[in-house]
PDB file of C-alpha atoms in Angstrom:
ATOM      1  CA  UNK A 111     -12.296  76.215 -28.200  1.00  0.00           C
ATOM      2  CA  UNK A 112     -13.915  78.228 -25.441  1.00  0.00           C
ATOM      3  CA  UNK A 113     -13.106  81.863 -24.815  1.00  0.00           C
ATOM      4  CA  UNK A 114     -14.009  82.051 -21.132  1.00  0.00           C
ATOM      5  CA  UNK A 115     -12.587  78.606 -20.112  1.00  0.00           C
ATOM      6  CA  UNK A 116     -15.392  78.063 -17.573  1.00  0.00           C
ATOM      7  CA  UNK A 117     -17.732  75.987 -19.727  1.00  0.00           C
ATOM      8  CA  UNK A 118     -18.316  72.278 -19.135  1.00  0.00           C
ATOM      9  CA  UNK A 119     -16.063  71.516 -22.125  1.00  0.00           C
ATOM     10  CA  UNK A 120     -13.221  73.546 -20.632  1.00  0.00           C
ATOM     11  CA  UNK A 121     -13.688  71.786 -17.302  1.00  0.00           C
ATOM     12  CA  UNK A 122     -13.617  68.396 -19.034  1.00  0.00           C
ATOM     13  CA  UNK A 123     -10.419  69.429 -20.867  1.00  0.00           C
ATOM     14  CA  UNK A 124      -8.790  70.450 -17.589  1.00  0.00           C
ATOM     15  CA  UNK A 125      -9.870  67.194 -15.976  1.00  0.00           C
ATOM     16  CA  UNK A 126      -8.440  65.204 -18.902  1.00  0.00           C
ATOM     17  CA  UNK A 127      -5.142  67.067 -18.604  1.00  0.00           C
ATOM     18  CA  UNK A 128      -5.023  66.415 -14.840  1.00  0.00           C
ATOM     19  CA  UNK A 129      -5.812  62.726 -15.371  1.00  0.00           C
ATOM     20  CA  UNK A 130      -3.043  62.459 -17.978  1.00  0.00           C
ATOM     21  CA  UNK A 131      -0.548  63.936 -15.526  1.00  0.00           C
ATOM     22  CA  UNK A 132      -1.748  61.600 -12.776  1.00  0.00           C
ATOM     23  CA  UNK A 133      -1.296  58.539 -14.998  1.00  0.00           C
ATOM     24  CA  UNK A 134       2.263  59.700 -15.704  1.00  0.00           C
ATOM     25  CA  UNK A 135       3.029  60.034 -11.967  1.00  0.00           C
ATOM     26  CA  UNK A 136       1.468  56.640 -11.190  1.00  0.00           C
ATOM     27  CA  UNK A 137       3.480  55.039 -14.013  1.00  0.00           C
ATOM     28  CA  UNK A 138       6.653  56.487 -12.485  1.00  0.00           C
ATOM     29  CA  UNK A 139       5.655  54.975  -9.134  1.00  0.00           C
ATOM     30  CA  UNK A 140       5.163  51.540 -10.700  1.00  0.00           C
ATOM     31  CA  UNK A 141       8.403  51.812 -12.689  1.00  0.00           C
ATOM     32  CA  UNK A 142      10.284  52.538  -9.462  1.00  0.00           C
ATOM     33  CA  UNK A 143       8.676  49.742  -7.438  1.00  0.00           C
ATOM     34  CA  UNK A 144      12.088  48.073  -6.982  1.00  0.00           C
ATOM     35  CA  UNK A 145      14.142  51.242  -6.475  1.00  0.00           C
ATOM     36  CA  UNK A 146      15.574  51.344  -2.953  1.00  0.00           C
ATOM     37  CA  UNK A 147      14.329  54.324  -0.954  1.00  0.00           C
ATOM     38  CA  UNK A 148      11.785  55.431  -3.560  1.00  0.00           C
ATOM     39  CA  UNK A 149       8.691  57.086  -2.102  1.00  0.00           C
ATOM     40  CA  UNK A 150       5.483  57.016  -4.201  1.00  0.00           C
ATOM     41  CA  UNK A 151       3.970  60.305  -5.323  1.00  0.00           C
ATOM     42  CA  UNK A 152       0.531  61.466  -6.375  1.00  0.00           C
ATOM     43  CA  UNK A 153      -1.081  64.682  -7.563  1.00  0.00           C
ATOM     44  CA  UNK A 154      -3.155  66.932  -5.380  1.00  0.00           C
ATOM     45  CA  UNK A 155      -6.858  66.062  -5.767  1.00  0.00           C
ATOM     46  CA  UNK A 156      -8.476  67.652  -8.818  1.00  0.00           C
ATOM     47  CA  UNK A 157     -10.962  69.761  -6.834  1.00  0.00           C
ATOM     48  CA  UNK A 158      -8.173  71.156  -4.679  1.00  0.00           C
ATOM     49  CA  UNK A 159      -6.020  71.818  -7.757  1.00  0.00           C
ATOM     50  CA  UNK A 160      -8.918  73.705  -9.388  1.00  0.00           C
ATOM     51  CA  UNK A 161      -9.378  75.874  -6.291  1.00  0.00           C
ATOM     52  CA  UNK A 162      -5.711  76.800  -6.141  1.00  0.00           C
ATOM     53  CA  UNK A 163      -5.478  77.273  -9.918  1.00  0.00           C
ATOM     54  CA  UNK A 164      -8.135  79.973  -9.813  1.00  0.00           C
ATOM     55  CA  UNK A 165      -6.052  81.876  -7.290  1.00  0.00           C
ATOM     56  CA  UNK A 166      -2.625  81.185  -8.829  1.00  0.00           C
ATOM     57  CA  UNK A 167      -0.575  83.207 -11.279  1.00  0.00           C
ATOM     58  CA  UNK A 168      -1.011  82.693 -15.004  1.00  0.00           C
ATOM     59  CA  UNK A 169       1.339  80.118 -16.500  1.00  0.00           C
ATOM     60  CA  UNK A 170       2.446  81.340 -19.924  1.00  0.00           C
ATOM     61  CA  UNK A 171       4.590  78.316 -20.764  1.00  0.00           C
ATOM     62  CA  UNK A 172       4.247  74.644 -19.804  1.00  0.00           C
ATOM     63  CA  UNK A 173       7.789  74.773 -18.379  1.00  0.00           C
ATOM     64  CA  UNK A 174       7.173  77.735 -16.068  1.00  0.00           C
ATOM     65  CA  UNK A 175       6.550  77.056 -12.384  1.00  0.00           C
ATOM     66  CA  UNK A 176       7.022  73.306 -12.771  1.00  0.00           C
ATOM     67  CA  UNK A 177       8.936  70.886 -10.630  1.00  0.00           C
ATOM     68  CA  UNK A 178      11.945  68.788 -11.587  1.00  0.00           C
ATOM     69  CA  UNK A 179       9.826  66.135 -13.328  1.00  0.00           C
ATOM     70  CA  UNK A 180       7.764  68.624 -15.308  1.00  0.00           C
ATOM     71  CA  UNK A 181       4.817  68.569 -12.922  1.00  0.00           C
ATOM     72  CA  UNK A 182       4.718  71.010 -10.052  1.00  0.00           C
ATOM     73  CA  UNK A 183       1.648  69.403  -8.482  1.00  0.00           C
ATOM     74  CA  UNK A 184       3.163  65.968  -7.818  1.00  0.00           C
ATOM     75  CA  UNK A 185       3.781  65.454  -4.140  1.00  0.00           C
ATOM     76  CA  UNK A 186       4.721  62.546  -1.898  1.00  0.00           C
ATOM     77  CA  UNK A 187       1.816  60.163  -1.378  1.00  0.00           C
ATOM     78  CA  UNK A 188       0.917  60.479   2.289  1.00  0.00           C
ATOM     79  CA  UNK A 189      -1.234  57.353   2.223  1.00  0.00           C
ATOM     80  CA  UNK A 190       1.808  55.181   1.578  1.00  0.00           C
ATOM     81  CA  UNK A 191       2.531  53.851   5.057  1.00  0.00           C
ATOM     82  CA  UNK A 192       4.199  50.535   4.284  1.00  0.00           C
ATOM     83  CA  UNK A 193       7.824  50.355   3.278  1.00  0.00           C
ATOM     84  CA  UNK A 194       9.937  47.408   2.287  1.00  0.00           C
ATOM     85  CA  UNK A 195      13.234  46.675   4.045  1.00  0.00           C
ATOM     86  CA  UNK A 196      15.089  48.705   1.384  1.00  0.00           C
ATOM     87  CA  UNK A 197      12.934  51.774   2.125  1.00  0.00           C
ATOM     88  CA  UNK A 198      10.720  51.552  -0.967  1.00  0.00           C
ATOM     89  CA  UNK A 199       7.137  52.604  -0.235  1.00  0.00           C
ATOM     90  CA  UNK A 200       5.441  51.582  -3.496  1.00  0.00           C
ATOM     91  CA  UNK A 201       2.536  49.150  -3.140  1.00  0.00           C
ATOM     92  CA  UNK A 202       1.738  47.699  -6.562  1.00  0.00           C
ATOM     93  CA  UNK A 203      -1.787  46.811  -5.438  1.00  0.00           C
ATOM     94  CA  UNK A 204      -2.522  50.382  -4.341  1.00  0.00           C
ATOM     95  CA  UNK A 205      -0.956  51.824  -7.496  1.00  0.00           C
ATOM     96  CA  UNK A 206      -2.988  49.437  -9.690  1.00  0.00           C
ATOM     97  CA  UNK A 207      -6.194  50.585  -7.978  1.00  0.00           C
ATOM     98  CA  UNK A 208      -5.249  54.226  -8.555  1.00  0.00           C
ATOM     99  CA  UNK A 209      -4.492  53.518 -12.232  1.00  0.00           C
ATOM    100  CA  UNK A 210      -7.896  51.814 -12.653  1.00  0.00           C
ATOM    101  CA  UNK A 211      -9.655  54.686 -10.875  1.00  0.00           C
ATOM    102  CA  UNK A 212      -7.874  57.223 -13.075  1.00  0.00           C
ATOM    103  CA  UNK A 213      -8.736  55.240 -16.210  1.00  0.00           C
ATOM    104  CA  UNK A 214     -12.438  55.233 -15.282  1.00  0.00           C
ATOM    105  CA  UNK A 215     -12.379  58.971 -14.575  1.00  0.00           C
ATOM    106  CA  UNK A 216     -10.639  59.546 -17.919  1.00  0.00           C
ATOM    107  CA  UNK A 217     -13.319  57.584 -19.780  1.00  0.00           C
ATOM    108  CA  UNK A 218     -16.063  59.603 -18.072  1.00  0.00           C
ATOM    109  CA  UNK A 219     -14.414  62.972 -18.764  1.00  0.00           C
ATOM    110  CA  UNK A 220     -13.815  62.010 -22.387  1.00  0.00           C
ATOM    111  CA  UNK A 221     -17.444  60.923 -22.796  1.00  0.00           C
ATOM    112  CA  UNK A 222     -18.646  64.233 -21.340  1.00  0.00           C
ATOM    113  CA  UNK A 223     -16.352  66.163 -23.649  1.00  0.00           C
ATOM    114  CA  UNK A 224     -17.650  64.238 -26.666  1.00  0.00           C
ATOM    115  CA  UNK A 225     -21.270  64.845 -25.611  1.00  0.00           C
ATOM    116  CA  UNK A 226     -20.709  68.585 -25.305  1.00  0.00           C
ATOM    117  CA  UNK A 227     -18.928  68.669 -28.673  1.00  0.00           C
ATOM    118  CA  UNK A 228     -21.870  66.803 -30.204  1.00  0.00           C
ATOM    119  CA  UNK A 229     -24.315  69.300 -28.727  1.00  0.00           C
ATOM    120  CA  UNK A 230     -22.284  72.178 -30.182  1.00  0.00           C
ATOM    121  CA  UNK A 231     -22.281  70.514 -33.614  1.00  0.00           C
ATOM    122  CA  UNK A 232     -26.051  69.969 -33.371  1.00  0.00           C
ATOM    123  CA  UNK A 233     -26.613  73.576 -32.344  1.00  0.00           C
ATOM    124  CA  UNK A 234     -24.565  74.714 -35.341  1.00  0.00           C
ATOM    125  CA  UNK A 235     -26.650  72.509 -37.631  1.00  0.00           C
ATOM    126  CA  UNK A 236     -23.831  70.131 -38.475  1.00  0.00           C
ATOM    127  CA  UNK A 237     -25.415  67.040 -36.950  1.00  0.00           C
ATOM    128  CA  UNK A 238     -23.911  64.835 -34.261  1.00  0.00           C
TER     129      UNK A 238
END
């Protein structure tokens, strides 16, 4: 939609994509809550990912430069300090809080995207 990819709409689209990937990683953590030896993972924070993305190489395909699970930014969650006797480090309470936080951020980014789209439609004379 945007040619320079630096507009607020482009930023909201990037944020939505990041939030979608984070929900996927958190869902994998929850799904593996009973897997012996499983260590929870999380994405790098969005601001840090944006800083490194501006300096990184161009990715011409979604499969290029990605990790084994399709997301090269997923990393072990360093805040997970508790482990169960079988070595599993997933805390369902902590994961549920992260899912709720991600859901709220998704709702905000989607609302901002819709507002900007409405302003573009108004500016083009197509109403909101």
